[in-house]
């Protein structure tokens, strides 16, 4: 599909019956409670903010984690479920990966912690952000991403839509740091670049 024939890219709300106001929570089927808490609380640093029986299945436990900005990630777990770190198979309707923001100033600390916990990772420069990819205790791909510039949350969609327009006009296949810089300047958002290590793009890597 060419750029001209693709869907409209804009930060403006579409003409639709209603609009969502944000992400409330995402719920995944987990394995057991201990392994889930060890990865998401003890390694990724997400506070466990609520624990109760699953309302739809009282024989399982519902764990609620704060991902760092008040948005919640929850798991249905049972203690008789064994964890398996084997990569998950992708299929239509499945989750490809979850991405969480990390502080760019702690980037090296994050890599050391992953090493210490025995979680391998790949590091990629994704053009407008920088990412580490690892897997949780159940084989789900977890992306730990940091922006190359500090982008206000309430303007993220506007910034990305502007990056898209600039990228297309530039004839570039992927969004690059210079497109982000131009977008921030055009929108009057004052932000200094973050110092991050060099890394491959990872383009074409599953």
XYZ file of C-alpha atoms in Angstrom:
206
model
C 0.000 0.000 0.000
C 1.466 3.383 -0.985
C 1.551 6.324 1.408
C -1.084 8.140 -0.703
C -3.602 5.282 -0.576
C -3.269 4.567 3.134
C -5.593 5.648 5.941
C -5.585 9.240 7.117
C -3.017 9.920 9.845
C -4.097 12.685 12.217
C -4.262 13.417 15.934
C -7.778 14.835 15.500
C -10.554 12.603 16.932
C -12.350 10.709 14.139
C -16.013 10.957 13.261
C -17.179 8.036 15.389
C -20.100 7.274 17.712
C -17.936 7.978 20.784
C -14.309 8.435 21.817
C -12.327 6.626 24.498
C -10.678 8.801 27.131
C -7.562 6.703 27.689
C -6.324 3.262 28.686
C -7.905 2.084 31.935
C -6.219 -1.305 32.238
C -5.015 -4.306 30.250
C -5.596 -7.817 31.581
C -3.533 -10.882 30.701
C -3.813 -14.543 31.610
C -0.815 -15.190 33.824
C 0.727 -18.305 35.287
C 1.223 -18.295 39.064
C 1.240 -15.451 41.556
C 4.839 -15.759 42.792
C 6.464 -15.650 39.346
C 4.206 -12.820 38.173
C 5.029 -10.677 41.200
C 8.741 -11.461 40.903
C 8.885 -10.184 37.317
C 6.483 -7.253 37.287
C 6.989 -5.948 40.843
C 10.464 -7.071 41.859
C 12.211 -6.559 38.485
C 10.172 -3.957 36.569
C 9.296 -2.058 39.750
C 5.511 -1.917 39.343
C 3.724 -1.612 42.703
C 1.151 -4.335 43.381
C -1.810 -2.086 44.202
C -4.736 -4.527 44.407
C -5.116 -8.287 44.919
C -8.462 -10.069 45.030
C -10.307 -13.101 43.647
C -11.182 -12.945 39.967
C -14.822 -11.817 39.872
C -15.533 -14.120 36.911
C -13.567 -17.078 38.298
C -13.130 -16.972 42.103
C -10.711 -19.911 41.922
C -8.129 -17.616 40.327
C -6.496 -14.457 41.709
C -6.614 -11.016 40.098
C -3.405 -9.001 40.497
C -3.318 -5.249 39.721
C 0.006 -3.487 39.022
C 0.530 0.263 38.563
C 2.737 0.616 35.466
C 4.107 3.949 36.699
C 1.590 6.557 35.567
C -1.595 5.243 37.132
C -2.413 3.008 34.171
C -2.980 -0.508 35.373
C -1.788 -3.910 34.156
C -3.637 -6.886 35.619
C -3.215 -10.656 35.579
C -5.460 -13.625 36.265
C -3.210 -16.175 37.986
C -3.483 -19.611 39.604
C -0.811 -21.240 41.744
C -1.094 -24.564 39.898
C 0.019 -22.975 36.618
C 3.674 -23.435 35.717
C 5.528 -20.576 34.053
C 7.241 -21.157 30.706
C 9.664 -18.691 29.167
C 9.400 -20.228 25.694
C 8.486 -17.567 23.088
C 4.760 -17.290 22.470
C 3.377 -18.112 19.036
C 1.798 -15.184 17.250
C -1.707 -15.496 15.879
C -4.504 -13.126 14.970
C -5.899 -11.631 18.169
C -2.860 -12.453 20.286
C -0.669 -9.915 22.081
C 2.581 -9.312 20.186
C 4.282 -7.356 22.969
C 3.753 -4.891 25.806
C 5.805 -1.704 25.919
C 6.593 0.215 29.100
C 8.402 3.532 29.479
C 11.678 3.719 31.352
C 13.721 6.692 32.567
C 16.495 7.353 30.021
C 18.869 8.259 32.852
C 18.401 4.721 34.253
C 18.941 2.973 30.900
C 22.250 1.369 31.912
C 20.775 0.367 35.291
C 17.876 -1.365 33.527
C 20.275 -3.419 31.421
C 22.281 -4.421 34.510
C 19.110 -5.459 36.329
C 17.959 -7.610 33.412
C 21.352 -9.296 33.412
C 21.240 -9.889 37.167
C 17.746 -11.409 36.954
C 18.800 -13.657 34.082
C 16.613 -12.029 31.441
C 18.399 -11.646 28.118
C 17.537 -8.655 25.946
C 18.027 -7.068 22.541
C 18.741 -3.342 22.217
C 17.539 -1.336 19.222
C 17.520 2.273 18.061
C 14.004 2.655 16.663
C 14.551 6.090 15.138
C 12.349 8.213 17.385
C 12.831 6.086 20.506
C 15.273 3.545 21.941
C 14.220 0.122 23.205
C 15.238 -2.986 25.077
C 13.310 -6.169 24.307
C 13.142 -9.035 26.774
C 10.617 -11.724 27.755
C 8.667 -12.219 30.946
C 8.393 -15.549 32.774
C 5.679 -16.692 30.350
C 7.426 -15.881 27.089
C 5.589 -12.591 26.450
C 7.807 -10.032 24.721
C 8.296 -6.956 26.902
C 9.623 -3.732 25.400
C 11.273 -1.188 27.699
C 11.308 2.042 25.708
C 12.608 5.527 26.240
C 11.941 8.530 24.031
C 14.854 10.420 22.524
C 13.131 13.641 23.570
C 10.767 14.375 26.459
C 7.299 14.471 24.876
C 4.333 15.676 26.970
C 1.832 12.831 27.337
C -1.092 15.015 26.300
C 0.646 15.928 23.028
C 2.093 12.537 22.071
C -0.507 11.832 19.388
C -0.060 15.307 17.920
C 3.711 14.875 17.826
C 3.544 11.444 16.150
C 1.029 12.618 13.544
C 3.349 15.547 12.732
C 6.316 13.162 12.526
C 4.320 11.064 10.052
C 3.645 14.038 7.779
C 7.290 15.109 7.867
C 8.505 11.548 7.230
C 6.267 11.119 4.191
C 7.289 14.506 2.769
C 10.929 13.502 3.280
C 10.390 10.236 1.399
C 11.765 8.238 4.343
C 10.622 4.678 4.973
C 10.777 4.978 8.754
C 10.446 7.812 11.257
C 13.886 9.072 12.252
C 15.209 11.304 15.022
C 15.464 14.273 12.669
C 11.749 13.978 11.854
C 10.972 14.059 15.563
C 13.217 17.098 16.045
C 11.429 18.923 13.229
C 8.020 18.011 14.637
C 8.886 19.294 18.105
C 10.217 22.541 16.644
C 7.131 23.008 14.451
C 4.810 22.421 17.414
C 6.782 24.728 19.700
C 7.697 21.988 22.179
C 11.028 22.764 23.849
C 12.850 19.520 24.626
C 16.516 18.563 24.873
C 17.769 15.308 23.325
C 18.572 12.364 25.570
C 22.013 10.741 25.505
C 21.580 7.084 24.529
C 24.061 4.482 23.239
C 24.373 3.555 19.581
C 22.395 0.466 18.601
C 21.171 -1.248 15.417
C 17.703 -0.401 14.117
C 16.521 -3.992 14.270
C 14.508 -3.426 11.085
C 13.190 -6.725 9.774
C 14.011 -8.586 13.002
C 11.108 -10.514 14.576
